[in-house]
mmCIF file of C-alpha atoms and ligand atoms in Angstrom:
data_model
loop_
_atom_site.group_PDB
_atom_site.id
_atom_site.type_symbol
_atom_site.label_atom_id
_atom_site.label_comp_id
_atom_site.label_asym_id
_atom_site.label_seq_id
_atom_site.Cartn_x
_atom_site.Cartn_y
_atom_site.Cartn_z
ATOM 1 C CA UNK A 1 11.036 -11.203 -21.704
ATOM 2 C CA UNK A 2 10.687 -11.493 -18.093
ATOM 3 C CA UNK A 3 7.070 -12.068 -16.991
ATOM 4 C CA UNK A 4 5.566 -10.767 -13.577
ATOM 5 C CA UNK A 5 2.127 -11.431 -11.945
ATOM 6 C CA UNK A 6 0.892 -8.436 -10.065
ATOM 7 C CA UNK A 7 -2.170 -9.157 -7.803
ATOM 8 C CA UNK A 8 -4.145 -6.192 -6.863
ATOM 9 C CA UNK A 9 -3.286 -4.599 -10.134
ATOM 10 C CA UNK A 10 -6.454 -2.456 -10.562
ATOM 11 C CA UNK A 11 -5.765 -0.940 -7.070
ATOM 12 C CA UNK A 12 -3.740 2.299 -6.252
ATOM 13 C CA UNK A 13 -0.320 0.791 -5.822
ATOM 14 C CA UNK A 14 -0.695 -2.257 -8.070
ATOM 15 C CA UNK A 15 -1.747 -0.117 -11.056
ATOM 16 C CA UNK A 16 1.309 2.127 -10.491
ATOM 17 C CA UNK A 17 3.480 -1.019 -10.190
ATOM 18 C CA UNK A 18 1.972 -2.199 -13.479
ATOM 19 C CA UNK A 19 2.973 0.935 -15.180
ATOM 20 C CA UNK A 20 6.511 0.703 -13.880
ATOM 21 C CA UNK A 21 7.179 -2.982 -14.872
ATOM 22 C CA UNK A 22 5.731 -2.274 -18.396
ATOM 23 C CA UNK A 23 8.164 0.663 -18.546
ATOM 24 C CA UNK A 24 11.000 -1.612 -17.476
ATOM 25 C CA UNK A 25 10.170 -3.959 -20.359
ATOM 26 C CA UNK A 26 8.437 -6.804 -18.746
ATOM 27 C CA UNK A 27 5.337 -8.636 -19.696
ATOM 28 C CA UNK A 28 2.733 -8.050 -16.893
ATOM 29 C CA UNK A 29 -0.246 -9.999 -15.975
ATOM 30 C CA UNK A 30 -2.515 -7.953 -13.716
ATOM 31 C CA UNK A 31 -4.898 -9.891 -11.566
ATOM 32 C CA UNK A 32 -7.749 -8.395 -9.422
ATOM 33 C CA UNK A 33 -11.161 -9.201 -8.325
ATOM 34 C CA UNK A 34 -12.133 -5.401 -8.467
ATOM 35 C CA UNK A 35 -13.548 -5.569 -4.982
ATOM 36 C CA UNK A 36 -11.797 -2.340 -4.118
ATOM 37 C CA UNK A 37 -9.813 -1.764 -7.306
ATOM 38 C CA UNK A 38 -10.977 -0.057 -10.393
ATOM 39 C CA UNK A 39 -10.484 -0.851 -14.205
ATOM 40 C CA UNK A 40 -10.137 2.973 -14.808
ATOM 41 C CA UNK A 41 -6.578 2.687 -13.132
ATOM 42 C CA UNK A 42 -5.339 0.190 -15.699
ATOM 43 C CA UNK A 43 -7.632 1.158 -18.866
ATOM 44 C CA UNK A 44 -4.503 2.623 -20.546
ATOM 45 C CA UNK A 45 -2.675 -0.686 -20.373
ATOM 46 C CA UNK A 46 -5.212 -2.914 -22.090
ATOM 47 C CA UNK A 47 -4.108 -1.775 -25.693
ATOM 48 C CA UNK A 48 -0.502 -3.155 -24.873
ATOM 49 C CA UNK A 49 0.420 -6.642 -26.026
ATOM 50 C CA UNK A 50 2.598 -6.638 -22.780
ATOM 51 C CA UNK A 51 -0.321 -6.660 -20.526
ATOM 52 C CA UNK A 52 -2.921 -9.275 -19.676
ATOM 53 C CA UNK A 53 -5.689 -8.964 -17.256
ATOM 54 C CA UNK A 54 -7.273 -11.716 -15.328
ATOM 55 C CA UNK A 55 -10.433 -11.000 -13.350
ATOM 56 C CA UNK A 56 -9.929 -13.338 -10.294
ATOM 57 C CA UNK A 57 -10.005 -13.669 -6.572
ATOM 58 C CA UNK A 58 -6.518 -14.949 -5.251
ATOM 59 C CA UNK A 59 -8.265 -16.360 -2.338
ATOM 60 C CA UNK A 60 -9.349 -19.145 -4.705
ATOM 61 C CA UNK A 61 -6.838 -21.479 -6.476
ATOM 62 C CA UNK A 62 -4.681 -19.348 -8.876
ATOM 63 C CA UNK A 63 -3.855 -20.721 -12.177
ATOM 64 C CA UNK A 64 -1.507 -18.868 -14.621
ATOM 65 C CA UNK A 65 -0.465 -20.679 -17.741
ATOM 66 C CA UNK A 66 3.234 -20.347 -18.944
ATOM 67 C CA UNK A 67 6.270 -19.407 -17.051
ATOM 68 C CA UNK A 68 6.625 -16.614 -14.368
ATOM 69 C CA UNK A 69 9.688 -14.974 -13.188
ATOM 70 C CA UNK A 70 8.104 -12.794 -10.385
ATOM 71 C CA UNK A 71 4.916 -12.280 -8.511
ATOM 72 C CA UNK A 72 3.984 -9.135 -6.481
ATOM 73 C CA UNK A 73 1.118 -9.843 -4.056
ATOM 74 C CA UNK A 74 -0.612 -6.494 -3.585
ATOM 75 C CA UNK A 75 -4.310 -7.646 -3.535
ATOM 76 C CA UNK A 76 -6.062 -6.587 -0.351
ATOM 77 C CA UNK A 77 -8.403 -4.080 1.130
ATOM 78 C CA UNK A 78 -6.086 -1.483 2.606
ATOM 79 C CA UNK A 79 -7.923 1.303 4.214
ATOM 80 C CA UNK A 80 -9.364 0.879 7.645
ATOM 81 C CA UNK A 81 -12.656 1.846 6.328
ATOM 82 C CA UNK A 82 -12.589 -1.066 3.637
ATOM 83 C CA UNK A 83 -11.275 -3.639 6.131
ATOM 84 C CA UNK A 84 -14.067 -2.854 8.720
ATOM 85 C CA UNK A 85 -16.559 -3.486 5.936
ATOM 86 C CA UNK A 86 -14.918 -6.393 4.345
ATOM 87 C CA UNK A 87 -13.241 -8.267 7.465
ATOM 88 C CA UNK A 88 -13.563 -11.867 5.966
ATOM 89 C CA UNK A 89 -12.263 -10.980 2.529
ATOM 90 C CA UNK A 90 -9.510 -8.964 4.223
ATOM 91 C CA UNK A 91 -8.489 -12.147 6.250
ATOM 92 C CA UNK A 92 -8.793 -14.595 3.370
ATOM 93 C CA UNK A 93 -6.735 -12.548 0.867
ATOM 94 C CA UNK A 94 -3.870 -12.028 3.173
ATOM 95 C CA UNK A 95 -3.879 -15.789 4.472
ATOM 96 C CA UNK A 96 -5.531 -18.052 1.722
ATOM 97 C CA UNK A 97 -4.535 -15.734 -0.912
ATOM 98 C CA UNK A 98 -0.936 -15.572 0.092
ATOM 99 C CA UNK A 99 -0.858 -19.389 0.385
ATOM 100 C CA UNK A 100 -2.170 -19.892 -3.079
ATOM 101 C CA UNK A 101 0.545 -17.409 -4.414
ATOM 102 C CA UNK A 102 3.300 -19.146 -2.506
ATOM 103 C CA UNK A 103 2.274 -22.369 -4.161
ATOM 104 C CA UNK A 104 2.280 -20.804 -7.486
ATOM 105 C CA UNK A 105 5.569 -19.319 -6.926
ATOM 106 C CA UNK A 106 6.792 -22.663 -5.933
ATOM 107 C CA UNK A 107 5.486 -24.379 -8.895
ATOM 108 C CA UNK A 108 6.783 -21.716 -11.293
ATOM 109 C CA UNK A 109 10.126 -21.187 -9.591
ATOM 110 C CA UNK A 110 9.321 -17.529 -9.338
ATOM 111 C CA UNK A 111 10.419 -14.883 -6.709
ATOM 112 C CA UNK A 112 7.383 -13.752 -4.729
ATOM 113 C CA UNK A 113 7.226 -10.203 -2.951
ATOM 114 C CA UNK A 114 4.483 -9.629 -0.482
ATOM 115 C CA UNK A 115 3.019 -6.327 0.459
ATOM 116 C CA UNK A 116 3.209 -6.086 4.128
ATOM 117 C CA UNK A 117 2.446 -2.923 6.157
ATOM 118 C CA UNK A 118 3.456 -0.613 9.017
ATOM 119 C CA UNK A 119 0.214 -2.039 10.556
ATOM 120 C CA UNK A 120 2.236 -5.066 11.732
ATOM 121 C CA UNK A 121 3.619 -2.737 14.336
ATOM 122 C CA UNK A 122 0.129 -1.824 15.632
ATOM 123 C CA UNK A 123 -0.323 1.080 17.808
ATOM 124 C CA UNK A 124 3.563 1.257 18.251
ATOM 125 C CA UNK A 125 5.333 1.775 21.596
ATOM 126 C CA UNK A 126 8.668 2.107 19.795
ATOM 127 C CA UNK A 127 9.151 5.254 17.711
ATOM 128 C CA UNK A 128 10.397 5.426 14.946
ATOM 129 C CA UNK A 129 9.634 2.004 13.851
ATOM 130 C CA UNK A 130 12.486 -0.434 13.051
ATOM 131 C CA UNK A 131 12.139 -3.720 11.280
ATOM 132 C CA UNK A 132 13.227 -5.405 14.558
ATOM 133 C CA UNK A 133 10.262 -4.059 16.474
ATOM 134 C CA UNK A 134 7.582 -6.826 17.080
ATOM 135 C CA UNK A 135 4.714 -4.409 17.295
ATOM 136 C CA UNK A 136 1.681 -3.846 19.595
ATOM 137 C CA UNK A 137 -1.350 -5.231 18.045
ATOM 138 C CA UNK A 138 -4.891 -5.941 19.411
ATOM 139 C CA UNK A 139 -5.826 -9.192 17.554
ATOM 140 C CA UNK A 140 -9.584 -8.811 18.056
ATOM 141 C CA UNK A 141 -10.016 -5.115 17.435
ATOM 142 C CA UNK A 142 -11.397 -3.575 14.316
ATOM 143 C CA UNK A 143 -7.802 -3.285 12.740
ATOM 144 C CA UNK A 144 -6.966 -6.940 13.847
ATOM 145 C CA UNK A 145 -8.344 -8.478 10.520
ATOM 146 C CA UNK A 146 -5.929 -6.557 8.534
ATOM 147 C CA UNK A 147 -2.943 -6.558 11.047
ATOM 148 C CA UNK A 148 -3.102 -10.404 11.744
ATOM 149 C CA UNK A 149 -3.724 -11.322 8.083
ATOM 150 C CA UNK A 150 -0.573 -9.367 7.261
ATOM 151 C CA UNK A 151 1.457 -10.731 10.229
ATOM 152 C CA UNK A 152 0.277 -14.271 9.284
ATOM 153 C CA UNK A 153 1.300 -13.417 5.608
ATOM 154 C CA UNK A 154 4.875 -12.652 6.797
ATOM 155 C CA UNK A 155 4.923 -15.863 8.896
ATOM 156 C CA UNK A 156 3.935 -18.124 6.116
ATOM 157 C CA UNK A 157 6.172 -16.212 3.517
ATOM 158 C CA UNK A 158 9.150 -16.748 5.805
ATOM 159 C CA UNK A 159 8.259 -20.467 6.365
ATOM 160 C CA UNK A 160 8.232 -21.023 2.602
ATOM 161 C CA UNK A 161 11.510 -19.344 2.448
ATOM 162 C CA UNK A 162 13.256 -21.298 5.074
ATOM 163 C CA UNK A 163 11.434 -24.645 4.467
ATOM 164 C CA UNK A 164 11.106 -24.697 0.832
ATOM 165 C CA UNK A 165 13.970 -22.360 -0.143
ATOM 166 C CA UNK A 166 11.532 -20.148 -2.039
ATOM 167 C CA UNK A 167 12.863 -16.606 -3.113
ATOM 168 C CA UNK A 168 10.722 -14.133 -1.164
ATOM 169 C CA UNK A 169 10.678 -10.447 -0.334
ATOM 170 C CA UNK A 170 8.702 -8.593 2.401
ATOM 171 C CA UNK A 171 8.033 -4.771 2.157
ATOM 172 C CA UNK A 172 6.507 -3.137 5.078
ATOM 173 C CA UNK A 173 4.668 -0.177 3.472
ATOM 174 C CA UNK A 174 3.832 2.844 5.366
ATOM 175 C CA UNK A 175 1.175 5.427 4.563
ATOM 176 C CA UNK A 176 1.382 6.206 0.816
ATOM 177 C CA UNK A 177 -0.504 8.693 -1.302
ATOM 178 C CA UNK A 178 -0.775 9.878 -5.044
ATOM 179 C CA UNK A 179 -3.058 9.885 -8.051
ATOM 180 C CA UNK A 180 -5.514 6.869 -8.293
ATOM 181 C CA UNK A 181 -6.380 6.647 -4.621
ATOM 182 C CA UNK A 182 -10.042 5.741 -4.547
ATOM 183 C CA UNK A 183 -12.055 8.976 -3.566
ATOM 184 C CA UNK A 184 -14.218 7.313 -1.093
ATOM 185 C CA UNK A 185 -11.829 4.847 0.411
ATOM 186 C CA UNK A 186 -12.079 6.637 3.920
ATOM 187 C CA UNK A 187 -8.248 7.309 4.016
ATOM 188 C CA UNK A 188 -7.218 10.534 5.349
ATOM 189 C CA UNK A 189 -5.916 12.001 2.108
ATOM 190 C CA UNK A 190 -8.675 11.058 -0.144
ATOM 191 C CA UNK A 191 -11.229 12.290 2.603
ATOM 192 C CA UNK A 192 -9.409 15.722 3.018
ATOM 193 C CA UNK A 193 -8.811 16.529 -0.694
ATOM 194 C CA UNK A 194 -12.434 15.675 -1.603
ATOM 195 C CA UNK A 195 -13.981 17.463 1.415
ATOM 196 C CA UNK A 196 -11.757 20.563 0.659
ATOM 197 C CA UNK A 197 -12.596 20.528 -3.162
ATOM 198 C CA UNK A 198 -16.337 20.312 -2.375
ATOM 199 C CA UNK A 199 -15.992 23.000 0.317
ATOM 200 C CA UNK A 200 -17.145 20.681 3.196
ATOM 201 C CA UNK A 201 -15.806 20.174 6.695
ATOM 202 C CA UNK A 202 -12.558 18.039 6.857
ATOM 203 C CA UNK A 203 -13.224 15.238 9.236
ATOM 204 C CA UNK A 204 -10.383 15.246 11.560
ATOM 205 C CA UNK A 205 -10.713 12.221 14.034
ATOM 206 C CA UNK A 206 -9.899 12.842 17.692
ATOM 207 C CA UNK A 207 -7.938 15.942 18.393
ATOM 208 C CA UNK A 208 -5.788 15.587 15.280
ATOM 209 C CA UNK A 209 -2.610 15.131 17.337
ATOM 210 C CA UNK A 210 -1.954 11.509 16.017
ATOM 211 C CA UNK A 211 0.842 11.450 13.440
ATOM 212 C CA UNK A 212 1.459 9.771 10.268
ATOM 213 C CA UNK A 213 4.324 9.976 7.736
ATOM 214 C CA UNK A 214 3.335 10.107 4.084
ATOM 215 C CA UNK A 215 5.230 8.707 1.051
ATOM 216 C CA UNK A 216 4.548 9.584 -2.525
ATOM 217 C CA UNK A 217 3.715 6.715 -4.495
ATOM 218 C CA UNK A 218 6.438 6.951 -7.140
ATOM 219 C CA UNK A 219 9.051 6.893 -4.231
ATOM 220 C CA UNK A 220 7.330 3.739 -2.884
ATOM 221 C CA UNK A 221 7.373 2.114 -6.223
ATOM 222 C CA UNK A 222 11.140 2.668 -6.776
ATOM 223 C CA UNK A 223 11.800 1.118 -3.351
ATOM 224 C CA UNK A 224 9.631 -1.997 -4.110
ATOM 225 C CA UNK A 225 11.479 -2.267 -7.572
ATOM 226 C CA UNK A 226 14.888 -2.222 -5.895
ATOM 227 C CA UNK A 227 13.828 -4.580 -3.171
ATOM 228 C CA UNK A 228 12.407 -7.222 -5.696
ATOM 229 C CA UNK A 229 15.763 -7.258 -7.462
ATOM 230 C CA UNK A 230 17.907 -7.387 -4.419
ATOM 231 C CA UNK A 231 18.920 -10.538 -2.490
ATOM 232 C CA UNK A 232 17.385 -9.617 0.917
ATOM 233 C CA UNK A 233 14.689 -11.922 2.297
ATOM 234 C CA UNK A 234 13.998 -10.144 5.489
ATOM 235 C CA UNK A 235 11.155 -7.281 5.898
ATOM 236 C CA UNK A 236 12.253 -3.889 4.740
ATOM 237 C CA UNK A 237 10.482 -0.779 5.733
ATOM 238 C CA UNK A 238 9.649 1.497 2.732
ATOM 239 C CA UNK A 239 8.094 4.912 3.733
ATOM 240 C CA UNK A 240 8.833 8.619 4.126
ATOM 241 C CA UNK A 241 10.103 9.589 7.438
ATOM 242 C CA UNK A 242 8.691 13.137 7.280
ATOM 243 C CA UNK A 243 6.212 12.862 10.323
ATOM 244 C CA UNK A 244 3.298 15.372 10.853
ATOM 245 C CA UNK A 245 0.092 15.432 12.839
ATOM 246 C CA UNK A 246 -3.228 14.943 11.139
ATOM 247 C CA UNK A 247 -4.138 18.412 12.064
ATOM 248 C CA UNK A 248 -1.163 19.868 10.305
ATOM 249 C CA UNK A 249 -2.004 17.768 7.312
ATOM 250 C CA UNK A 250 -5.626 18.968 7.230
ATOM 251 C CA UNK A 251 -4.322 22.569 7.402
ATOM 252 C CA UNK A 252 -1.845 22.012 4.348
ATOM 253 C CA UNK A 253 -4.723 20.622 2.403
ATOM 254 C CA UNK A 254 -7.101 23.471 3.338
ATOM 255 C CA UNK A 255 -4.488 26.079 2.154
ATOM 256 C CA UNK A 256 -3.324 24.250 -0.997
ATOM 257 C CA UNK A 257 -7.157 23.725 -2.120
ATOM 258 C CA UNK A 258 -7.921 27.294 -1.098
ATOM 259 C CA UNK A 259 -11.798 26.635 -0.951
ATOM 260 C CA UNK A 260 -13.083 29.199 1.403
ATOM 261 C CA UNK A 261 -16.080 27.069 2.376
ATOM 262 C CA UNK A 262 -13.917 24.205 3.541
ATOM 263 C CA UNK A 263 -13.109 23.942 7.390
ATOM 264 C CA UNK A 264 -12.234 21.543 10.151
ATOM 265 C CA UNK A 265 -15.010 19.305 11.435
ATOM 266 C CA UNK A 266 -13.934 17.203 14.414
ATOM 267 C CA UNK A 267 -15.147 13.657 14.717
ATOM 268 C CA UNK A 268 -14.444 10.862 17.242
ATOM 269 C CA UNK A 269 -11.303 8.902 17.005
ATOM 270 C CA UNK A 270 -11.677 5.314 15.735
ATOM 271 C CA UNK A 271 -10.831 2.350 18.203
ATOM 272 C CA UNK A 272 -7.159 1.519 18.119
ATOM 273 C CA UNK A 273 -6.182 4.275 15.831
ATOM 274 C CA UNK A 274 -2.275 4.258 16.062
ATOM 275 C CA UNK A 275 -1.158 7.396 17.963
ATOM 276 C CA UNK A 276 2.126 7.821 16.014
ATOM 277 C CA UNK A 277 3.820 6.371 12.936
ATOM 278 C CA UNK A 278 7.226 6.927 11.260
ATOM 279 C CA UNK A 279 9.401 4.485 9.524
ATOM 280 C CA UNK A 280 13.003 4.253 10.459
ATOM 281 C CA UNK A 281 14.620 3.633 6.762
ATOM 282 C CA UNK A 282 18.033 3.026 7.758
ATOM 283 C CA UNK A 283 17.841 -0.560 6.441
ATOM 284 C CA UNK A 284 16.352 0.510 3.045
ATOM 285 C CA UNK A 285 19.111 3.317 2.629
ATOM 286 C CA UNK A 286 21.837 0.667 3.478
ATOM 287 C CA UNK A 287 20.575 -2.263 1.570
ATOM 288 C CA UNK A 288 18.831 -0.742 -1.322
ATOM 289 C CA UNK A 289 20.521 2.660 -1.466
ATOM 290 C CA UNK A 290 16.838 3.969 -1.515
ATOM 291 C CA UNK A 291 15.383 6.989 0.176
ATOM 292 C CA UNK A 292 12.283 9.252 -0.850
ATOM 293 C CA UNK A 293 13.043 11.887 -3.370
ATOM 294 C CA UNK A 294 9.583 13.481 -3.746
ATOM 295 C CA UNK A 295 8.880 16.158 -0.930
ATOM 296 C CA UNK A 296 5.336 16.743 0.360
ATOM 297 C CA UNK A 297 4.811 19.899 -1.450
ATOM 298 C CA UNK A 298 5.537 18.570 -4.884
ATOM 299 C CA UNK A 299 3.687 15.254 -4.007
ATOM 300 C CA UNK A 300 0.624 17.066 -2.826
ATOM 301 C CA UNK A 301 0.395 19.266 -5.799
ATOM 302 C CA UNK A 302 0.551 16.362 -8.257
ATOM 303 C CA UNK A 303 -2.275 14.620 -6.205
ATOM 304 C CA UNK A 304 -4.402 17.770 -6.066
ATOM 305 C CA UNK A 305 -4.152 17.783 -9.831
ATOM 306 C CA UNK A 306 -5.635 14.107 -9.799
ATOM 307 C CA UNK A 307 -8.446 14.928 -7.394
ATOM 308 C CA UNK A 308 -9.495 17.891 -9.347
ATOM 309 C CA UNK A 309 -10.231 15.586 -12.345
ATOM 310 C CA UNK A 310 -12.280 13.190 -10.090
ATOM 311 C CA UNK A 311 -14.105 15.368 -7.511
ATOM 312 C CA UNK A 312 -16.712 18.163 -8.479
ATOM 313 C CA UNK A 313 -16.092 21.435 -6.690
ATOM 314 C CA UNK A 314 -18.614 22.786 -4.497
HETATM 315 N N1 UDP B 1 -8.412 10.338 9.744
HETATM 316 C C1 UDP B 1 -8.997 11.537 9.815
HETATM 317 N N2 UDP B 1 -9.944 11.869 9.095
HETATM 318 C C2 UDP B 1 -10.471 10.952 8.060
HETATM 319 C C3 UDP B 1 -9.793 9.786 7.905
HETATM 320 C C4 UDP B 1 -8.657 9.451 8.790
HETATM 321 O O1 UDP B 1 -8.554 12.321 10.866
HETATM 322 O O2 UDP B 1 -11.356 11.342 7.453
HETATM 323 C C5 UDP B 1 -7.204 10.057 10.597
HETATM 324 C C6 UDP B 1 -7.142 8.721 11.239
HETATM 325 O O3 UDP B 1 -7.730 8.694 12.534
HETATM 326 C C7 UDP B 1 -5.680 8.200 11.254
HETATM 327 C C8 UDP B 1 -4.935 9.021 10.173
HETATM 328 O O4 UDP B 1 -5.932 10.009 9.705
HETATM 329 O O5 UDP B 1 -5.256 8.864 12.537
HETATM 330 C C9 UDP B 1 -4.728 8.131 9.034
HETATM 331 O O6 UDP B 1 -5.798 7.448 8.654
HETATM 332 P P1 UDP B 1 -5.973 6.478 7.430
HETATM 333 O O7 UDP B 1 -7.453 5.888 7.310
HETATM 334 O O8 UDP B 1 -5.552 7.201 6.231
HETATM 335 O O9 UDP B 1 -4.893 5.237 7.584
HETATM 336 P P2 UDP B 1 -4.093 4.582 8.787
HETATM 337 O O10 UDP B 1 -2.826 5.320 8.831
HETATM 338 O O11 UDP B 1 -4.870 4.813 10.039
HETATM 339 O O12 UDP B 1 -4.079 3.301 8.437
#
């Protein structure tokens, strides 16, 4: 039986990955320090003999007994709100945590896939963003702690690949959504759904003309699964190219939830908020034969069902 370590397993994406690898017949070790993750996301896995959980911070030395075939490094605060509040932990998990997992992968002769991000492109001057774009990042701005940790993570991962011959994979994840996102993580989708369900103002930052492209979590997981099993060691964008403005997104959620008390509430635009973001997924199409399958209407409907179970209507 193949054995895989997933860090950040109690988080939004980590928990969906844990489900997928269990379904594929793997033995899964979930690791999380529960800083931003929640055991509720993986509660259903604890009864399975194929699942084990280690409560551990990967920024400290990581020990896992027995063999490992694969490691997925998904531990990190991942919303702008979280990494503003936890800047040091964010820097450490991307740098020290990645170094520890590279060491573990080398020791176990395991393949390591790291979760990188569209944030490596910063506030992009190239649009849409291809993997060849080097980005436009402010290292000392509020997002710098995440962006630079992830850029360092890519650099050290490539160094282990070229210097030690370690098998590595790098996925650059664009905005992703779906069930199990934390209600108060500050990201636009949990914010808008919970505000709409409670009948409050939807906090649109700036004029709402900035764009994002949202990918449903099942599509992302499929892309990661294919990338892990591929032989491609360079970074690959995984995201949905369907781009929209934040104002359009707010209006879609208002009409989906249909709470007459909900409305638009303008707030200041955070510092260094990227003005536009859309993945170029030509590479993922060519190398992985992958493209998103779940359109926004279906993805938002499934996500709405989830938020109805965790937010009390107002
Ligand atoms: N945003 C917003 N209202 C919110 C939260 C976010 O208008 O309550 C905007 C934010 O300014 C950004 C976009 O939505 O332009 C996506 O923000 P998010 O925090 O989800 O992630 P980002 O893509 O910026 O990393």
